Coordinates of C-alpha atoms in Angstrom, one line a residue:
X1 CA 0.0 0.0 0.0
X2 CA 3.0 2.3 0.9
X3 CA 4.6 1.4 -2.4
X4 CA 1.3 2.2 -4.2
X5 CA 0.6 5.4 -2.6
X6 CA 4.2 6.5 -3.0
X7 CA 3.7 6.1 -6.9
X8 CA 1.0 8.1 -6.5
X9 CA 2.5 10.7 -5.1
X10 CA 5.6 10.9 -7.7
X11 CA 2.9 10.6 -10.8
X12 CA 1.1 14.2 -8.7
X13 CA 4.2 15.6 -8.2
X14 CA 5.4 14.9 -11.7
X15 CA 1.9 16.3 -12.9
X16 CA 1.8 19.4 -11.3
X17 CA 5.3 19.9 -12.4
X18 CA 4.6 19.2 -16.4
X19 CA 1.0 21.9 -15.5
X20 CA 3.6 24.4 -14.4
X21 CA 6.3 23.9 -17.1
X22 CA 3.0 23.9 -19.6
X23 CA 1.5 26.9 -17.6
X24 CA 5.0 29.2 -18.0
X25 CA 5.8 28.1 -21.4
X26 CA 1.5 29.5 -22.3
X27 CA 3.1 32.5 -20.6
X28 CA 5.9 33.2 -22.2
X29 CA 4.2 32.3 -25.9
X30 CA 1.4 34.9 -25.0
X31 CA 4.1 37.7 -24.5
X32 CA 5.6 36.9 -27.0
X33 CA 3.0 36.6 -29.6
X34 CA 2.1 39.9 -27.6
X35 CA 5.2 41.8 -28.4
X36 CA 5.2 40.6 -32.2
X37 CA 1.8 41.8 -32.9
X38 CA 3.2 45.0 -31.5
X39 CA 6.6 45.1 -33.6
X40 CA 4.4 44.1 -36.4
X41 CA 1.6 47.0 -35.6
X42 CA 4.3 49.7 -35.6
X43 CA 5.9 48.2 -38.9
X44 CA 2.5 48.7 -40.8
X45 CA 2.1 52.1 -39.6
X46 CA 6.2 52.8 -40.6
X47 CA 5.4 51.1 -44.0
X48 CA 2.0 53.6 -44.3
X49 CA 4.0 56.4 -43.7
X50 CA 6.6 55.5 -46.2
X51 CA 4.0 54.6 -49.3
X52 CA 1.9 57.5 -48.6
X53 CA 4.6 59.9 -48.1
X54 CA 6.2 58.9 -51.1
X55 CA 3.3 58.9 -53.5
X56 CA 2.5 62.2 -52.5
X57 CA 5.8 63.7 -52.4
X58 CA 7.1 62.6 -55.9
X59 CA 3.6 63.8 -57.1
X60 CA 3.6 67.2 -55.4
X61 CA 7.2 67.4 -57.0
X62 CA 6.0 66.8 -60.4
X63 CA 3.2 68.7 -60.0
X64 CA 5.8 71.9 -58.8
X65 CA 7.5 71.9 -62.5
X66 CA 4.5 71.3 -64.4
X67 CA 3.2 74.3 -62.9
X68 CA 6.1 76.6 -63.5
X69 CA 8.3 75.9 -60.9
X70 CA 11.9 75.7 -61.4
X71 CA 14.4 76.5 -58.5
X72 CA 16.1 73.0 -57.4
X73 CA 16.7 74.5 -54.0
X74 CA 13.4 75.2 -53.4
X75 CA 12.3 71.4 -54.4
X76 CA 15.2 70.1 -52.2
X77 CA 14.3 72.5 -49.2
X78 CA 10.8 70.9 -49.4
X79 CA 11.9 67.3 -49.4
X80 CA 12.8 68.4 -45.5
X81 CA 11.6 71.3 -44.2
X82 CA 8.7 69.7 -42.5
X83 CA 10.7 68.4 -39.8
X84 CA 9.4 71.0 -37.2
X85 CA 6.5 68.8 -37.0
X86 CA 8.0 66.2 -35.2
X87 CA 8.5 68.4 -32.2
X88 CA 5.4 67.5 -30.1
X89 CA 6.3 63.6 -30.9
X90 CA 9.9 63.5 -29.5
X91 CA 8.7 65.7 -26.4
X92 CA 5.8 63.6 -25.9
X93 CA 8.2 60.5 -26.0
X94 CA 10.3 61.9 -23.8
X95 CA 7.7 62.2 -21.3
X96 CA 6.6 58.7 -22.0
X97 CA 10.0 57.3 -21.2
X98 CA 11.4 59.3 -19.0
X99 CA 13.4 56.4 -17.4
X100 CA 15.2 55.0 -20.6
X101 CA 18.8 54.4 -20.5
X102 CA 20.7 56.7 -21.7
X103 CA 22.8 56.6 -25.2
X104 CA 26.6 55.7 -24.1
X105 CA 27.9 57.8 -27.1
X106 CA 29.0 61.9 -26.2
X107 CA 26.8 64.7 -28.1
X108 CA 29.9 65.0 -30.3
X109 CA 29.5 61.7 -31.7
X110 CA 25.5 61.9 -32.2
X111 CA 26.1 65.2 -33.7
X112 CA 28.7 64.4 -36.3
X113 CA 26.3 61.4 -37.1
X114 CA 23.3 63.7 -37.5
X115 CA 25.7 66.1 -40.0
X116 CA 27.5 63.3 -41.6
X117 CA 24.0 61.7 -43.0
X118 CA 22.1 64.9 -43.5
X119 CA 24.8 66.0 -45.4
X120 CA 24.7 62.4 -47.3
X121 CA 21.0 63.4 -48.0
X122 CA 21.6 66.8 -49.6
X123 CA 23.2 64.9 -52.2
X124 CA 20.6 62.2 -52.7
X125 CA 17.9 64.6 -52.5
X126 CA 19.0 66.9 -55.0
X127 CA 20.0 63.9 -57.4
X128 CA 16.1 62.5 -56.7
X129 CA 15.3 66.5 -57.8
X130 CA 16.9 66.5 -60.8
X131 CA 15.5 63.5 -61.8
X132 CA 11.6 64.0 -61.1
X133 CA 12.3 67.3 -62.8
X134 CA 13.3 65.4 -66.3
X135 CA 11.3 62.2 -66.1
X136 CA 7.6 61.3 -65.7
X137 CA 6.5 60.7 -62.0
X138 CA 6.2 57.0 -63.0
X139 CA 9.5 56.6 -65.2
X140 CA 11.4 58.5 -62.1
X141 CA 9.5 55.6 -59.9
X142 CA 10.4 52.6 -61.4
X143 CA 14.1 53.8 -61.8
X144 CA 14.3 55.1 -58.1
X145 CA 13.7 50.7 -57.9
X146 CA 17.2 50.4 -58.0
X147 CA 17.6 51.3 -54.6
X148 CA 16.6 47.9 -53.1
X149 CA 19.0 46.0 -55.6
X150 CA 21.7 48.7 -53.9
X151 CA 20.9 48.1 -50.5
X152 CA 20.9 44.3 -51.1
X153 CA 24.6 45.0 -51.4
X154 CA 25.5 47.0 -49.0
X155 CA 23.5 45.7 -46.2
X156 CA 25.5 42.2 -47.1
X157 CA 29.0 44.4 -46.7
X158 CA 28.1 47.0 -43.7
X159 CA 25.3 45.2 -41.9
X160 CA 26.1 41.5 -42.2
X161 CA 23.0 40.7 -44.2
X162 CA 22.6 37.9 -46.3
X163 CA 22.0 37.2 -49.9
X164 CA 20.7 33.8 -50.8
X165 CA 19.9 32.8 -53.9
X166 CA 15.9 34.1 -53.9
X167 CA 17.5 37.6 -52.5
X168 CA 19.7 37.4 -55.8
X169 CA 16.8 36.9 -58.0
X170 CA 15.0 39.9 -56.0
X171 CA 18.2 42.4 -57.0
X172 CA 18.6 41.0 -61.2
X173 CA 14.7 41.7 -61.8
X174 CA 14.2 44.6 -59.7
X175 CA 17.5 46.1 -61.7
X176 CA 16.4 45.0 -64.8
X177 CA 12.8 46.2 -64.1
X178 CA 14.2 49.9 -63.5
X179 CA 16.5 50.1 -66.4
X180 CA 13.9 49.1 -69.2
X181 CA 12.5 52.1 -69.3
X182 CA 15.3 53.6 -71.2
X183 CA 14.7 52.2 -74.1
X184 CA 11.3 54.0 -74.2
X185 CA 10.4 57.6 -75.6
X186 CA 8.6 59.8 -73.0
X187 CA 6.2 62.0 -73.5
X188 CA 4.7 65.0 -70.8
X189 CA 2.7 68.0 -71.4
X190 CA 5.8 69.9 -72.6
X191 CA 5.9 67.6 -75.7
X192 CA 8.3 64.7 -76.4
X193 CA 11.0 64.3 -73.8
X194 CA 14.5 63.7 -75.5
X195 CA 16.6 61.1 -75.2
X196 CA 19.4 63.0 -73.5
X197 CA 17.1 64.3 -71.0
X198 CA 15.9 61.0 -70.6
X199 CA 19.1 60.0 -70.2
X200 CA 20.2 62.6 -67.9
X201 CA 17.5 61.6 -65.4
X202 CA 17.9 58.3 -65.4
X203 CA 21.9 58.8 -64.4
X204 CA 21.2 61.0 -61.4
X205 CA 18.1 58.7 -60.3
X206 CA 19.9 55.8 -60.4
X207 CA 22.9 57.9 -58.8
X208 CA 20.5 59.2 -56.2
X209 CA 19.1 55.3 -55.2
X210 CA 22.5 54.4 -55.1
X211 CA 23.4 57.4 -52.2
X212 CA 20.1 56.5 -50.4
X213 CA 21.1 52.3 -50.2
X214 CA 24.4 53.8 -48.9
X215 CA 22.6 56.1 -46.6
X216 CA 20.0 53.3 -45.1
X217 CA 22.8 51.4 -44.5
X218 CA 24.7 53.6 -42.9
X219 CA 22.1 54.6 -40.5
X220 CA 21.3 51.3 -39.6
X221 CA 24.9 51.0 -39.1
X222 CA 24.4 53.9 -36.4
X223 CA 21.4 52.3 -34.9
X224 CA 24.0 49.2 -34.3
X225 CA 27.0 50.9 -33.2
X226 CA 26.3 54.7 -32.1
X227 CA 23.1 55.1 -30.6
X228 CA 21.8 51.5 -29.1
X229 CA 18.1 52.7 -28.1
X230 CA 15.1 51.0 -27.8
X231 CA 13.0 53.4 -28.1
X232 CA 10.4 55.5 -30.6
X233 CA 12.1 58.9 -29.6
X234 CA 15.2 58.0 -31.3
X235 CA 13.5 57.7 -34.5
X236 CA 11.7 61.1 -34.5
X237 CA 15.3 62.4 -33.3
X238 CA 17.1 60.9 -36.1
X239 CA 14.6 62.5 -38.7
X240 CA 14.2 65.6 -36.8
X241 CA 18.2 66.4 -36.5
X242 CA 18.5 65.1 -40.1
X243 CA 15.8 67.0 -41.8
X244 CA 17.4 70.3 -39.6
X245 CA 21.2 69.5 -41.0
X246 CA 19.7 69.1 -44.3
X247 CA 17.0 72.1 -44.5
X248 CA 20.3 74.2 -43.3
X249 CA 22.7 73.0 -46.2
X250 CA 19.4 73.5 -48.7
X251 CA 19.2 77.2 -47.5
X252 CA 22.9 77.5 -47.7
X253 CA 22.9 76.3 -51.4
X254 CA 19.5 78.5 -51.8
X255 CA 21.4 81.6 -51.3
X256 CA 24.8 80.7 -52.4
X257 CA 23.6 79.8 -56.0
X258 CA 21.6 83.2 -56.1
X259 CA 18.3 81.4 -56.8
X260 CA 16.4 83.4 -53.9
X261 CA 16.6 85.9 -55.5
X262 CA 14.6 84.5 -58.3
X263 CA 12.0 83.2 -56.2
X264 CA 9.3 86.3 -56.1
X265 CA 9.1 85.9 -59.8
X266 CA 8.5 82.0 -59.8
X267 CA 5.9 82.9 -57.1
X268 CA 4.3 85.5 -59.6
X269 CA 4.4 82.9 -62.7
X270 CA 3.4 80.2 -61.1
X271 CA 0.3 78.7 -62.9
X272 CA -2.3 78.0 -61.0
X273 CA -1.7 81.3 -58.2
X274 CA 0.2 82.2 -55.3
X275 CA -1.7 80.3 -52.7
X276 CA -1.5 77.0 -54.9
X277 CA 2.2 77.4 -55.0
X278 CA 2.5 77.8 -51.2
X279 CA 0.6 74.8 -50.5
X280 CA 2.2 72.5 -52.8
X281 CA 5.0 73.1 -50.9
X282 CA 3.6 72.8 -47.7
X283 CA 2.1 69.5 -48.7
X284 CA 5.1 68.4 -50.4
X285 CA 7.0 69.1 -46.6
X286 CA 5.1 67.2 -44.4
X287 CA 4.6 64.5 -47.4
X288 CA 8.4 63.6 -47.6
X289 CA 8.8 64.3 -43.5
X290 CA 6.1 61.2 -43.2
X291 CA 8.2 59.1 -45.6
X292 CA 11.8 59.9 -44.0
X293 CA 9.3 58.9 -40.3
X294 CA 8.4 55.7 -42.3
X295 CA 11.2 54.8 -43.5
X296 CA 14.0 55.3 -40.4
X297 CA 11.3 53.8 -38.5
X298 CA 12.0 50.4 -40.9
X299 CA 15.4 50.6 -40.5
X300 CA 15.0 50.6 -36.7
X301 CA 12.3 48.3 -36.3
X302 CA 13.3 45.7 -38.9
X303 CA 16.8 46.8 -41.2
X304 CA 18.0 48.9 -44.0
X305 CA 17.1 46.3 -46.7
X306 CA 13.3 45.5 -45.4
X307 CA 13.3 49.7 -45.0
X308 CA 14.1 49.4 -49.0
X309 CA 12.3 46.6 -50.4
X310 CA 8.8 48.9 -49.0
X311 CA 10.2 51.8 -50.8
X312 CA 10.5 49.7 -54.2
X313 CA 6.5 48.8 -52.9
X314 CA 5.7 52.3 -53.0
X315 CA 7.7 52.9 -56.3
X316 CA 5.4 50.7 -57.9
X317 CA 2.1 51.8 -56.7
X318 CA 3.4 55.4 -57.2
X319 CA 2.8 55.2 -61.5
X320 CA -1.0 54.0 -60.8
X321 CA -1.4 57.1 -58.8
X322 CA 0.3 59.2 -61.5
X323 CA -1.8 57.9 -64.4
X324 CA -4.9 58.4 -62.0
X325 CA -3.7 61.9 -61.1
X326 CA -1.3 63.7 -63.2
X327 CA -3.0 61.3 -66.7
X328 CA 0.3 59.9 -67.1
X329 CA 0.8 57.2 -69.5
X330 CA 1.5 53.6 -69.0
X331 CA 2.4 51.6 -72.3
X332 CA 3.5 48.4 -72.5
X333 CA 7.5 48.6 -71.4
X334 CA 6.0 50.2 -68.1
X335 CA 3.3 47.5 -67.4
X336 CA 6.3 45.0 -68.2
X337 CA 9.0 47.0 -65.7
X338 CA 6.3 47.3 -63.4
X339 CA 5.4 43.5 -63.2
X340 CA 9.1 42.6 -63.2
X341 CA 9.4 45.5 -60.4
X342 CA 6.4 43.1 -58.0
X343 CA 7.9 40.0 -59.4
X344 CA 11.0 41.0 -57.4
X345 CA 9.5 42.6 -54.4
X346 CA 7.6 39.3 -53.7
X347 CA 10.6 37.2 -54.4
X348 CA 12.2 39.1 -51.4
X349 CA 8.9 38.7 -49.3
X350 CA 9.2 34.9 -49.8
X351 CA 12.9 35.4 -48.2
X352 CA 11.6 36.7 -45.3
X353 CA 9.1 34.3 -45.0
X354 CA 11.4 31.2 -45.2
X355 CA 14.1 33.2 -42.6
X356 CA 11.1 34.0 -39.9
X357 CA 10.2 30.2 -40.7
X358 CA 13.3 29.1 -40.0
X359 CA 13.7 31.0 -37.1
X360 CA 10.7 29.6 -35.3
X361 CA 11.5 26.0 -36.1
X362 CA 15.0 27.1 -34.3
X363 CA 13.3 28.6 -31.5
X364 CA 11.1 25.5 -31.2
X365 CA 13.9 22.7 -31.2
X366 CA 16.1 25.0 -28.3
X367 CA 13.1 24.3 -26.1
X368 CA 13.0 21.3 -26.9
X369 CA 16.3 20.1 -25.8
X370 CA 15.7 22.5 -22.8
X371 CA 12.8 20.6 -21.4
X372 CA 15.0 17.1 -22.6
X373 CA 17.6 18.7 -20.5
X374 CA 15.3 19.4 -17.4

């Protein structure tokens, strides 16, 4: 009887223990589904930001030389003046998290960061204005593609990302589905683009995606290395410090170059009125401010590449909205870049979905051998 009831007791005991072990492991899978759903909640309002942003922006942008806008600076300056909006955010973070740690690097450091990549951008953006300014809003699109086939690179040299053989096949059609267009003759409501100007744009586009891979990589290089937060507010700060550095240099170039002074006149001959100008500018500000939000939100939240590869998304919605909007035309070499463009952007999504696959079938064999172990 002893024996039995001592049995009996090791089976309870052995029970309860197996309830407990079940009861932690429901615990920690709840958080943890818990904490994706948020990572993944805040990715689809980066990735809003960033396709809406965009759209509108390189819209807006077209819209400013159709209309008789001509000054560079002035379409530059807008790409980042509307960084005073993120004010309220980053103070409203900071009173949220008042007890974060705080970043190990000196004010030198983050400062010579902030300069360093919003001088990077003054490059980039100006390239991207030059571009718009020659090509349709959906030629400038599709080329702007290359930036993902870039980033693929230099995320695999500066971040330690890998490229596997479905990543490869991303890069080749997404290249190939930007460069097509070349071989195309534009037309826009001046008349019949020519071929060098088509030409001209397409070099400082693809020069422009180029700068912009480097610079996503870069400042995902910072996230690693520099700064080390965990937090929202370092996002806003990293868009608000860059949009300052680069409104500043825009100014700089603005009055340097003596375009200022042309600017009542552009005001004056600007088509559709004074008011229409200011508020296509206006727009255009907070439009790219949400994008450059988006965007460095990507890069923080999931990396340079992923940050990229929703870009090329929004590249590729961007010529629907320009055919809707500004009655652009889409013939047949389009339609094919275009299709070549999602071809590539969902061979990339299938790369995620095998790695985040993969990493849950890892995650599941550790506890495994854990509870083998206990």
């Amino acid at each position: 009887m002893e024996e039995g009831a001592h049995e009996n007791l090791l089976h309870h005991l052995a029970y309860e223990e197996a309830e407990e072990t079940e009861s932690s492991e429901n615990a920690k899978n709840s958080k943890f589904q818990s904490s994706k759903f948020i990572l993944w909640l805040q990715i689809f309002i980066f990735t809003f930001f960033t396709i809406g942003g965009q759209a509108a922006g390189t819209l807006l942008g077209r819209v400013y030389y159709e209309q008789g806008g001509k000054i560079r600076w002035i379409a530059t300056l807008a790409q980042t003046a509307g960084f005073p909006i993120l004010l309220p955010f980053i103070f409203y973070s900071a009173t949220r998290n008042q007890n974060e740690p705080p970043v190990n690097a000196s004010v030198f450091v983050r400062a010579s960061v902030y300069i360093f990549l919003g001088l990077f951008q003054v490059v980039n953006s100006m390239s991207f204005t030059v571009g718009v300014q020659y090509l349709p809003a959906s030629t400038y699109s599709l080329i702007s593609g290359t930036q993902l086939a870039f980033n693929a690179i230099t995320s695999f040299f500066l971040n330690g990302h890998k490229i596997t053989a479905i990543i490869l096949n991303s890069v080749v059609l997404l290249s190939f589905s930007s460069s097509v267009v070349i071989f195309q003759n534009e037309t826009g409501d001046s008349g019949e683009i020519s071929q060098k100007s088509l030409l001209i744009g397409f070099a400082v586009t693809t020069f422009g995606s180029l700068g912009y891979a480097l610079q996503f990589s870069l400042t995902e290089l910072a996230f690693q290395k520099v700064f080390k937060s965990n937090t929202l507010k370092q996002v806003m700060k990293m868009s608000f410090f860059i949009g300052f550095y680069v409104t500043i240099a825009s100014l700089i170039g603005l009055f340097a170059s003596g375009n200022w002074n042309d600017l009542e006149k552009e005001i004056g001959e600007y088509r559709t009125g004074k008011s229409s100008y200011v508020i296509n500018l206006i727009c255009t500000a907070i439009s790219w401010q949400l994008y450059a939000v988006g965007s460095v939100g990507l890069v923080y939240k999931a990396s340079a590449l992923f940050s990229n590869v929703i870009i090329n998304l929004g590249s590729s919605t961007v010529p629907i909205f320009a055919m809707v909007f500004l009655k652009d035309r889409m013939n047949g070499l389009k339609v094919f870049s275009l299709l070549l463009g999602l071809w590539g952007y969902a061979s990339y999504i299938y790369q995620h979905y095998l790695d985040d696959l993969e990493a849950k079938t890892s995650e599941v064999k550790s506890s495994d051998d854990q509870a083998d172990n206990l």
